[in-house]
Short mmCIF file of C-alpha atoms in Angstrom, two decimals:
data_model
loop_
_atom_site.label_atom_id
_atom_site.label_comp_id
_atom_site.label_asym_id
_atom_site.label_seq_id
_atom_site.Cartn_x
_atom_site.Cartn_y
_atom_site.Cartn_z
CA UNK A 638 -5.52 -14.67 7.43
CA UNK A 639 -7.44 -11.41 8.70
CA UNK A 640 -5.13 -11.64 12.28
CA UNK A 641 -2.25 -9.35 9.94
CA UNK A 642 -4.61 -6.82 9.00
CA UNK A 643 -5.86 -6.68 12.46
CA UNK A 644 -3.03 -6.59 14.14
CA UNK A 645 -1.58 -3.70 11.75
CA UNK A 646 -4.79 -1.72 12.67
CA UNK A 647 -4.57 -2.36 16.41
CA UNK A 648 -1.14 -1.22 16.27
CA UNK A 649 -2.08 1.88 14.76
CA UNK A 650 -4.59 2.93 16.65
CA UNK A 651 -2.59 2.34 19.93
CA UNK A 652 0.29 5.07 18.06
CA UNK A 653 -2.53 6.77 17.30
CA UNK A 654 -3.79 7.29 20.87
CA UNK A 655 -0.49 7.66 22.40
CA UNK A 656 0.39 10.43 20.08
CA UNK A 657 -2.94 12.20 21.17
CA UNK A 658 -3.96 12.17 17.59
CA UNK A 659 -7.72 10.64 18.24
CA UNK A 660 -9.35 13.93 18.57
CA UNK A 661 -7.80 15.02 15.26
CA UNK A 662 -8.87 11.93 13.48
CA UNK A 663 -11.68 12.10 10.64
CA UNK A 664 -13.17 9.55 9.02
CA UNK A 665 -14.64 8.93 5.59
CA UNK A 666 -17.71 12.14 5.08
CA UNK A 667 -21.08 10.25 4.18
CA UNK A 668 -21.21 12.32 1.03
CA UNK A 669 -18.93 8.77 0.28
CA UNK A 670 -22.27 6.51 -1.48
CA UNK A 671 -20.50 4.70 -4.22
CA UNK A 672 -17.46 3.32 -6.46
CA UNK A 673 -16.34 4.21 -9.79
CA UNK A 674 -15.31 2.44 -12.18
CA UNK A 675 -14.36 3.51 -16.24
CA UNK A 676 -16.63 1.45 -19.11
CA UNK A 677 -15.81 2.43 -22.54
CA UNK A 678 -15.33 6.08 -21.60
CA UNK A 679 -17.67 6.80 -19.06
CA UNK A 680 -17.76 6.29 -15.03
CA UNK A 681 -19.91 3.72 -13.45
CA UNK A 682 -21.25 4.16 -10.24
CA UNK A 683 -21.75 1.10 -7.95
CA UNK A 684 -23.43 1.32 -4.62
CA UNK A 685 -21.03 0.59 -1.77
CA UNK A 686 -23.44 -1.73 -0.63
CA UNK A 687 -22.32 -5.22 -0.23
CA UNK A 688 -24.33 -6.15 -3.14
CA UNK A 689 -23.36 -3.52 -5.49
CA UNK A 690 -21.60 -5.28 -8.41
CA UNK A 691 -24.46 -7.66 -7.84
CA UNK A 692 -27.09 -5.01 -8.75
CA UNK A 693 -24.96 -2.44 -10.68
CA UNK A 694 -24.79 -3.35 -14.33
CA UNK A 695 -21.21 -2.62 -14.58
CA UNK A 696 -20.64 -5.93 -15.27
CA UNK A 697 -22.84 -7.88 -17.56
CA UNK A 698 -25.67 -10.51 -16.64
CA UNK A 699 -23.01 -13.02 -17.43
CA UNK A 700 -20.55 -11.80 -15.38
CA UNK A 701 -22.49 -11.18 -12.23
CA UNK A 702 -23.85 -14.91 -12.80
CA UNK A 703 -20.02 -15.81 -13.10
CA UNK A 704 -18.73 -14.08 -10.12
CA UNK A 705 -21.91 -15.62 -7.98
CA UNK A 706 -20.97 -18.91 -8.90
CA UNK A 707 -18.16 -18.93 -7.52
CA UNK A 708 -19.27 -20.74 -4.66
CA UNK A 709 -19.55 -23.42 -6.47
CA UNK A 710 -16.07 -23.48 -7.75
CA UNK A 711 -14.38 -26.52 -5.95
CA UNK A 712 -11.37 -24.46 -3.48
CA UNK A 713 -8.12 -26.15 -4.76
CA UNK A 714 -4.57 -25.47 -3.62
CA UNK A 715 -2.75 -22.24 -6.16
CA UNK A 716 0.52 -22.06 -6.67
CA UNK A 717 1.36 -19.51 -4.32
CA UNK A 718 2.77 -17.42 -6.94
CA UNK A 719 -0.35 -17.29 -8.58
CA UNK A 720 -1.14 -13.55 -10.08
CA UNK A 721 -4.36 -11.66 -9.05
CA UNK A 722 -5.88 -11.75 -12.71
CA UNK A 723 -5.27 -15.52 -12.10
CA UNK A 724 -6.91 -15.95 -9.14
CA UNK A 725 -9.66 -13.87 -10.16
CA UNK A 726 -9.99 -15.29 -13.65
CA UNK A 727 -10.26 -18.79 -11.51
CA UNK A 728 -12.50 -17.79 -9.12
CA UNK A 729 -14.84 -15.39 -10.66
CA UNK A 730 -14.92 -15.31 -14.18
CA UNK A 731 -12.57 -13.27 -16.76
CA UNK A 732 -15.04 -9.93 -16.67
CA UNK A 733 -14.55 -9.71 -12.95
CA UNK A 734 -11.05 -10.09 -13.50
CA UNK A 735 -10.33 -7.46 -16.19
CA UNK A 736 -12.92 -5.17 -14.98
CA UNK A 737 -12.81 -5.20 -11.21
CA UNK A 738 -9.34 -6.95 -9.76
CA UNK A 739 -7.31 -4.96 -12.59
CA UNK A 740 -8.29 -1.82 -11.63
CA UNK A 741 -8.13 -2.58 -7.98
CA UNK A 742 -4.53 -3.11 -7.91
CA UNK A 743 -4.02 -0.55 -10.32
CA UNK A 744 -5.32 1.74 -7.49
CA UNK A 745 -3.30 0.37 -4.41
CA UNK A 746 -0.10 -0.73 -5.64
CA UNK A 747 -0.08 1.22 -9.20
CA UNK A 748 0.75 -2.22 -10.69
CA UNK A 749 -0.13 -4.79 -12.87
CA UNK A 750 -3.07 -7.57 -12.04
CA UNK A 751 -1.00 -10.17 -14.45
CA UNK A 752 2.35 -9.68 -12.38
CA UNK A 753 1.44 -8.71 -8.57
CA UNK A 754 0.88 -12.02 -7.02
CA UNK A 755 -2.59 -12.65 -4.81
CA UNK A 756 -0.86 -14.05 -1.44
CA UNK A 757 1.55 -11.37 -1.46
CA UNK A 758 -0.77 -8.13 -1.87
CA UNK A 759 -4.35 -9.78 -0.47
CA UNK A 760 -3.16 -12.29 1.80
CA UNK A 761 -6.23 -12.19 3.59
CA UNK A 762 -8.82 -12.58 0.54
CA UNK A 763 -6.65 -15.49 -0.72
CA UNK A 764 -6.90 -17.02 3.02
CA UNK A 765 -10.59 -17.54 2.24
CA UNK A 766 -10.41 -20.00 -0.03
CA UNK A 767 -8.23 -21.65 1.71
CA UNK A 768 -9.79 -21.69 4.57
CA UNK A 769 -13.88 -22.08 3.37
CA UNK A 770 -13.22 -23.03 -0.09
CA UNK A 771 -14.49 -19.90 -1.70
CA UNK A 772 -14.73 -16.33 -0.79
CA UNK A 773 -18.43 -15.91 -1.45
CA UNK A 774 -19.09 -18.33 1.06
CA UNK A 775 -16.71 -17.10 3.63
CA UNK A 776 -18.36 -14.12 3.59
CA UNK A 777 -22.14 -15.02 3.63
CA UNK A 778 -21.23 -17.21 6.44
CA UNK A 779 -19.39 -14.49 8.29
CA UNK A 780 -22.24 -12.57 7.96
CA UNK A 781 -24.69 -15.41 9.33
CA UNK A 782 -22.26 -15.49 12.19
CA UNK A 783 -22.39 -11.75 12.35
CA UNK A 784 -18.70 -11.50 11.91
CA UNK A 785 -16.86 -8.89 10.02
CA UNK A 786 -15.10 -9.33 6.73
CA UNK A 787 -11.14 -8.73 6.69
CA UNK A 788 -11.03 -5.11 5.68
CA UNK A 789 -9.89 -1.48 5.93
CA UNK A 790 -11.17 1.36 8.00
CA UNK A 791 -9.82 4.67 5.86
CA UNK A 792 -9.48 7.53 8.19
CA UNK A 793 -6.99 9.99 8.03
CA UNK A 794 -6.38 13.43 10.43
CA UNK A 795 -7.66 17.30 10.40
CA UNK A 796 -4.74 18.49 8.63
CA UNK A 797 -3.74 15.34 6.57
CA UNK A 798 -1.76 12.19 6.90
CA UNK A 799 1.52 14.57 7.63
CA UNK A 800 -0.46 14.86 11.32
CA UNK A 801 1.12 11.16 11.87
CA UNK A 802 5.08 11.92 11.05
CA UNK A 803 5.18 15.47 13.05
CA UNK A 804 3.24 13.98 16.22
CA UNK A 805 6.36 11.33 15.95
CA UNK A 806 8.72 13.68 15.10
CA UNK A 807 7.23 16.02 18.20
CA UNK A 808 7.74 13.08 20.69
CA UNK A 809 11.18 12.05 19.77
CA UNK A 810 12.69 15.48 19.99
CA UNK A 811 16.38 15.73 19.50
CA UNK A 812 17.10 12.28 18.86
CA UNK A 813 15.42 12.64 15.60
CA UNK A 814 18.34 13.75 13.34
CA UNK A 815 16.68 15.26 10.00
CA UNK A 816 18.31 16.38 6.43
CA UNK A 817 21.46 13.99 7.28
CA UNK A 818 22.06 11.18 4.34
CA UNK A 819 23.77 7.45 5.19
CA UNK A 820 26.35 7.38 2.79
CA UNK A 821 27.62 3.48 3.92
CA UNK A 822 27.18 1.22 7.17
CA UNK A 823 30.37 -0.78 8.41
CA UNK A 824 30.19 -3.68 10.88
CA UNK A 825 32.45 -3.13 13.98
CA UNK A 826 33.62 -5.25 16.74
CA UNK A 827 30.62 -3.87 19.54
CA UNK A 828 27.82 -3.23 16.34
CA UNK A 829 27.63 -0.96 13.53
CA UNK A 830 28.94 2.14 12.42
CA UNK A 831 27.09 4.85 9.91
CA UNK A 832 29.12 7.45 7.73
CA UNK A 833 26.49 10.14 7.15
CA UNK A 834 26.92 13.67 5.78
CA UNK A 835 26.65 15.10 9.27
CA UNK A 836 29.60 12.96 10.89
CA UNK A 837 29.52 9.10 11.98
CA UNK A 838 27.34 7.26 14.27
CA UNK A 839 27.83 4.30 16.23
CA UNK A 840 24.94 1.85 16.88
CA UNK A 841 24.68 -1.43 18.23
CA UNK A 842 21.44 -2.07 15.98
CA UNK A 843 20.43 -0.57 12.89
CA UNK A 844 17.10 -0.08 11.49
CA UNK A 845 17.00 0.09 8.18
CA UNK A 846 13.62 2.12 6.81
CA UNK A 847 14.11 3.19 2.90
CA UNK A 848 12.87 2.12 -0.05
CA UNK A 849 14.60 -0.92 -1.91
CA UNK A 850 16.72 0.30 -3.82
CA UNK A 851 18.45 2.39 -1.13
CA UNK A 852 18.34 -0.77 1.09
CA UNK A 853 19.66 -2.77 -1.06
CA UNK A 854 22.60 -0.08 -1.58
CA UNK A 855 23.44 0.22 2.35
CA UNK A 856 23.27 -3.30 3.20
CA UNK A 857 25.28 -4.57 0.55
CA UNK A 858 28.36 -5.01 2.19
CA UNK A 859 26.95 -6.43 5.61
CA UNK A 860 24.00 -8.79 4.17
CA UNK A 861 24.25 -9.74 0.85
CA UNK A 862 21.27 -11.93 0.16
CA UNK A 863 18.78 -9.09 1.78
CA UNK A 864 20.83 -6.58 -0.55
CA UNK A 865 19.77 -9.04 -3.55
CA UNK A 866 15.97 -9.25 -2.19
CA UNK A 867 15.83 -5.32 -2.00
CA UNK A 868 16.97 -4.99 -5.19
CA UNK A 869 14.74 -6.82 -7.37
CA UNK A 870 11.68 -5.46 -5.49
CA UNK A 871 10.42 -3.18 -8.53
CA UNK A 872 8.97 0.31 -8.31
CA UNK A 873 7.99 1.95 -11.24
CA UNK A 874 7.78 5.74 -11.28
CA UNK A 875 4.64 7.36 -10.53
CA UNK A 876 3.37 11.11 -10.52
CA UNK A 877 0.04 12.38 -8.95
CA UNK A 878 -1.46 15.75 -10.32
CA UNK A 879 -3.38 17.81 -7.18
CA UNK A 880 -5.94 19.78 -9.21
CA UNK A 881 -8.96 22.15 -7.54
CA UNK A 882 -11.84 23.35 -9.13
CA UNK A 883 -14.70 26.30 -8.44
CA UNK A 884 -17.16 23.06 -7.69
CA UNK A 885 -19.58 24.65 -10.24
CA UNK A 886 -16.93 23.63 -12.67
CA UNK A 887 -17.64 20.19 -12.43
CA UNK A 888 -20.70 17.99 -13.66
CA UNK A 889 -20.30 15.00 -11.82
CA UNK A 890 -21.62 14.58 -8.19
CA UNK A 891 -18.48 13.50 -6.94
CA UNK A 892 -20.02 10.98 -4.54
CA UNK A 893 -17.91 8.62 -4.11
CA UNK A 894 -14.00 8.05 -2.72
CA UNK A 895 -12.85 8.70 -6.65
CA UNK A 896 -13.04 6.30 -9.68
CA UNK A 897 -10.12 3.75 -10.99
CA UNK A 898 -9.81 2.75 -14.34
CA UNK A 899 -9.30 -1.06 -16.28
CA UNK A 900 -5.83 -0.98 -18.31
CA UNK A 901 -8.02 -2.23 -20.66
CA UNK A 902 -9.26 1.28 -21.37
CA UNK A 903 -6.32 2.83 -22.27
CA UNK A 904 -6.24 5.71 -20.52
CA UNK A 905 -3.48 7.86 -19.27
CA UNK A 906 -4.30 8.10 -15.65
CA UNK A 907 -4.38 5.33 -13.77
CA UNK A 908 -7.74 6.46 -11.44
CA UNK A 909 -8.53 9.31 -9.35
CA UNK A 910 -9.42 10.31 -5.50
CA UNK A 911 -11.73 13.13 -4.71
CA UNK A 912 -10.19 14.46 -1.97
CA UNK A 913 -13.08 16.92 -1.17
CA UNK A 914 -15.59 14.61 -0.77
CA UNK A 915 -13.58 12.17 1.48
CA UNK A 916 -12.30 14.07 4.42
CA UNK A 917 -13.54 17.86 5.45
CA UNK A 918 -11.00 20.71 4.94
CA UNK A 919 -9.28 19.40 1.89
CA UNK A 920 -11.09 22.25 -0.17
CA UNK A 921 -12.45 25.83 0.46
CA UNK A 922 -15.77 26.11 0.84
CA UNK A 923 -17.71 25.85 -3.22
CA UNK A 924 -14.28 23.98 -4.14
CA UNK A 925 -13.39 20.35 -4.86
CA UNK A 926 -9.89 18.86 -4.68
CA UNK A 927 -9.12 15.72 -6.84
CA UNK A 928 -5.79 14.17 -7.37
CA UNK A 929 -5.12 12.05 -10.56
CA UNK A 930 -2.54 9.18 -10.59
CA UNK A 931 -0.55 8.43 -13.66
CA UNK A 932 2.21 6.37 -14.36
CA UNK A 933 3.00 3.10 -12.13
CA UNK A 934 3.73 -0.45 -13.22
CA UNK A 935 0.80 0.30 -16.62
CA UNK A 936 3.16 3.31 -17.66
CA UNK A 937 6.30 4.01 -16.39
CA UNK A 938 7.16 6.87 -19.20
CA UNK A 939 4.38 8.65 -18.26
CA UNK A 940 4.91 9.73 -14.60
CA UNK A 941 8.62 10.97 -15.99
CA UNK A 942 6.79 13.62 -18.19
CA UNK A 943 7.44 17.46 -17.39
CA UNK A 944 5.17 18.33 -14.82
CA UNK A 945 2.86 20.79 -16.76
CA UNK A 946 2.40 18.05 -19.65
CA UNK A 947 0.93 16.05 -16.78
CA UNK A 948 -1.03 18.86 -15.48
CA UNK A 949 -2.44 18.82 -18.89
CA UNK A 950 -3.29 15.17 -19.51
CA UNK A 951 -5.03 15.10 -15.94
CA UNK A 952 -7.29 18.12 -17.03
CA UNK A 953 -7.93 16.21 -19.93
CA UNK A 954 -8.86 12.56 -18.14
CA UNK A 955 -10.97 15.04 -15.74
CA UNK A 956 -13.02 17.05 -18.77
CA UNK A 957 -13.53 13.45 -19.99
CA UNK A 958 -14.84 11.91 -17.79
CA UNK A 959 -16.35 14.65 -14.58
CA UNK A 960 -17.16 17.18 -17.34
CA UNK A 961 -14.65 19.54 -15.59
CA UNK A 962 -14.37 22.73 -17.74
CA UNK A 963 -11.83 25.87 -17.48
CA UNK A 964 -8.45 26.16 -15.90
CA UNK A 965 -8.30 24.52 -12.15
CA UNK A 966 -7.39 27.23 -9.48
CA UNK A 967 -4.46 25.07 -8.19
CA UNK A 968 -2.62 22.60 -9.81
CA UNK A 969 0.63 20.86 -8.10
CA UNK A 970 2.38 17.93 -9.36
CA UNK A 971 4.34 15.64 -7.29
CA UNK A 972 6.89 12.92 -8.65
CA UNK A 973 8.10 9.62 -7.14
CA UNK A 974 11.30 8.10 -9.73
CA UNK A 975 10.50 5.32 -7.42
CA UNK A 976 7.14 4.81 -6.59
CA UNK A 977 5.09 1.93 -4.62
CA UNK A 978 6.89 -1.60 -4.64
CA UNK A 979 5.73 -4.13 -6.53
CA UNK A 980 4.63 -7.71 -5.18
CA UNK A 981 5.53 -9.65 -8.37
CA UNK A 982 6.54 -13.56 -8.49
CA UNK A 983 9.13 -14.04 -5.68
CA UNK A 984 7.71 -11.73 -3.26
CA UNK A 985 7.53 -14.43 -0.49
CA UNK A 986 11.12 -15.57 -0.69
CA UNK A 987 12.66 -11.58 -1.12
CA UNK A 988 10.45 -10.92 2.46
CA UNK A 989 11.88 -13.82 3.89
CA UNK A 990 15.51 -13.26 3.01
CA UNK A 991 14.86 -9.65 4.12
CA UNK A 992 14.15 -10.77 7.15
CA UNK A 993 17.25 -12.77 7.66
CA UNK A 994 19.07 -9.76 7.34
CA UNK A 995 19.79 -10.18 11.24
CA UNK A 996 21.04 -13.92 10.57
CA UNK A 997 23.37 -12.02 8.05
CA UNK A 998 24.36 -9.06 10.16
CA UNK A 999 23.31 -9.62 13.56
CA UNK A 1000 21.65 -6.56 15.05
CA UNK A 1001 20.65 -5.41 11.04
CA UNK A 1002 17.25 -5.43 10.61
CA UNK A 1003 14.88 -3.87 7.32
CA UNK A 1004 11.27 -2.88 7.41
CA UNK A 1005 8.93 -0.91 4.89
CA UNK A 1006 6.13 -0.71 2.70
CA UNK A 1007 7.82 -3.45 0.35
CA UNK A 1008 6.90 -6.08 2.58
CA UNK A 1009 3.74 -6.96 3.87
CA UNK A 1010 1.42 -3.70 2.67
CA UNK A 1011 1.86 -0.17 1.33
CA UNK A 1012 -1.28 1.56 3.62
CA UNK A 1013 -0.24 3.58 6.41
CA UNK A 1014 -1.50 0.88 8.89
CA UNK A 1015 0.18 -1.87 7.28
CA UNK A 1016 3.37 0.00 7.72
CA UNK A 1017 2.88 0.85 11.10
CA UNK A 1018 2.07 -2.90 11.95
CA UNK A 1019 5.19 -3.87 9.97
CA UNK A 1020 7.51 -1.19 11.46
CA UNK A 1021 6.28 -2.37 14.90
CA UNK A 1022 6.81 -5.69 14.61
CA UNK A 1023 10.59 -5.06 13.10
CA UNK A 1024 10.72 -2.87 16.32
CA UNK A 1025 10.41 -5.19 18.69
CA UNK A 1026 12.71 -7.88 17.01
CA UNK A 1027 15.40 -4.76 17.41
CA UNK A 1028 14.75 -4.62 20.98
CA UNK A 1029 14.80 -8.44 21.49
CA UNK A 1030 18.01 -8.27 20.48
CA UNK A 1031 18.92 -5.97 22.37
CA UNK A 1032 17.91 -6.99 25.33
CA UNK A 1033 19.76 -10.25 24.52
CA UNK A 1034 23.27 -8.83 22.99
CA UNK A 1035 24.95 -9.70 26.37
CA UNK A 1036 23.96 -13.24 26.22
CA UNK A 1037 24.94 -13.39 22.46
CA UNK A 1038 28.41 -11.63 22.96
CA UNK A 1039 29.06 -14.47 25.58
CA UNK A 1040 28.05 -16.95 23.39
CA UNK A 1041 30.37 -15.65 20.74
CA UNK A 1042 33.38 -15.34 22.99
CA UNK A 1043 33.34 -19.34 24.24
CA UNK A 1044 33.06 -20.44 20.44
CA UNK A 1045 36.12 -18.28 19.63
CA UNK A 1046 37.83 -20.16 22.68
CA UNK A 1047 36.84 -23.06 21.80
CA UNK A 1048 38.33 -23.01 18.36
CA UNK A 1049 41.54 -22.07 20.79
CA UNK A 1050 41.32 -25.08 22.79
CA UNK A 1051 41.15 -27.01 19.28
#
């Protein structure tokens, strides 16, 4: 189960090294010691030792007693549209479930523990159990074996994540057509053809790389069951609030990658990163950078708010709970209508029949983060692999073409 996420990082570090992005790269700054997590109004910190929750007291006696027995729990066989709060309730307990998995995916996918399904947004963790029988034991006996755990390596570049896009954008030159929008794709007799604002284009494959909705919009006409896939892929609106403080501004230590919340808190904002302490350069000098997320699958109304109402209620989550006093020195807000897909009940079957979209429309193909991950690496692994598919058939269109021709005479013979 671990071979996807491995894969997805190989692939990115080989774009990453072709690009001649390595000596840009950064990874996560030590000042990086623990996780935080919201308890009845105040942060929790929790080593990021492997035996943090263990030792933290973020969850209670009972709960770390519940989530170590789960190695006892006999590994069955889920429905594979079994949610994440299931799973966890199942595995570890309830607490660990509400208080840990919840605001988990409330962090990655902005969604909602009872609706985003565990094979389709941590395929890996749910291979565990199927493989060992439970996930505490896979791991202890990974470790025995010296192994490494299925898991992410967060890194990003000098001057940000944009680094990645402009490096690409850099090596493809003038092929790279910007600021030009696909208003509809026809079939033709040798491919495709788009109508875009800056004139038509002929193709004989087409990549399609959008979010859902607008996939399901252009490939309507050519592959109707993808369209229908696409289209019930949700993604609830979501805003984040960039705010930067004078660093004597703010009480907490900021040691950690940020803090996510439980939605059983009922708080406005969803969690937070702090920026500064993650990567160098994301703050002057005596500054810190934070950015609060609001909105998502929890609520959808909120992200939609005018942007200086949201500048407000991050202030407020931020006074809460890092004791961060006075006006911030920069405050941006940036909204998404559509923000990060959802992998709710069905996601399995909508992947698949997005995938048949060149058993539809031969030569039509779909990739993005609505498949198999939202990170940047999962992307890149899934935009890889839907590249290479594209150039299979390619490479094969002659052979195809031929193949087509002696059924239609055939059917002439007949």
């Amino acid at each position: 189960p671990s071979s996807v996420n491995m894969a997805a990082a190989a692939e990115l570090n080989h774009m990453v090294s072709d690009l001649g992005l390595n000596d840009a790269r950064v990874d996560l700054c030590r000042g990086v010691r623990r996780r935080y997590l919201t308890s009845r109004g105040r942060l929790n910190g929790i080593s990021i030792h492997p035996l943090g929750f263990l030792l933290s007291r973020y969850l209670s006696l009972r709960g770390r007693l519940r989530m170590v027995a789960e190695a006892l729990v006999p590994g069955g066989a889920p429905d594979p549209e079994e949610t994440v709060a299931a799973f966890g309730r199942r595995r570890f307990g309830a607490e660990f479930a509400d208080s840990v998995l919840d605001p988990l995916v409330g962090g990655i996918f902005a969604g909602d523990a009872s609706r985003v399904t565990m094979a389709a947004a941590f395929p890996a963790l749910a291979g565990l159990e199927r493989e060992y029988g439970s996930v505490i034991r896979a791991i202890v006996l990974s470790r025995i074996r010296g192994g490494t755990m299925p898991g992410r390596r967060i890194c990003s570049w000098q001057n940000g994540i944009g680094e990645l896009p402009r490096a690409l954008a850099a090596l493809l030159g003038q092929a790279l057509r910007t600021g030009v929008a696909v208003r509809r794709v026809e079939r033709t007799a040798k491919g495709f053809r788009l109508h875009t604002t800056g004139g038509t284009l002929d193709a004989a494959a087409v990549i399609v790389a959008t979010q859902p909705h607008v996939t399901a919009q252009l490939v309507a006409p050519l592959a109707p069951a993808a369209a229908a896939a696409a289209a019930g892929i949700a993604a609830p609106p979501l805003a984040v609030v960039f705010l930067g403080f004078p660093r004597g501004r703010i009480a907490h230590p900021l040691d950690g990658l940020g803090y996510l919340t439980p939605s059983g808190e009922g708080r406005k904002a969803s969690g937070a990163l702090f920026c500064s302490t993650m990567f160098p350069g994301r703050a002057p000098e005596g500054h810190a950078a934070i950015a609060v997320y609001i909105g998502g699958a929890r609520a959808p109304e909120l992200a939609q708010l005018p942007a200086q109402e949201l500048i407000g209620l991050a202030r407020s989550e931020l006074a809460d709970l890092l004791g961060a006093t006075g006006a911030p020195v920069v405050a941006r807000v940036r909204q998404w209508p559509c923000g990060l897909p959802q992998y709710e009940s069905g996601h399995g079957r909508a992947v698949a029949a997005l995938n048949n979209a060149n058993a539809e429309a031969p030569g039509l193909f779909a990739t993005g983060n609505y498949l198999r991950g939202v990170s940047v690496g999962a992307c890149v692994g899934q935009a890889m692999e839907t590249a290479k598919r594209a150039v299979d058939f390619l490479t094969t269109k002659p052979l195809q073409e031929a193949n087509v021709l002696l059924r239609f005479a055939g059917r002439g013979l007949e």
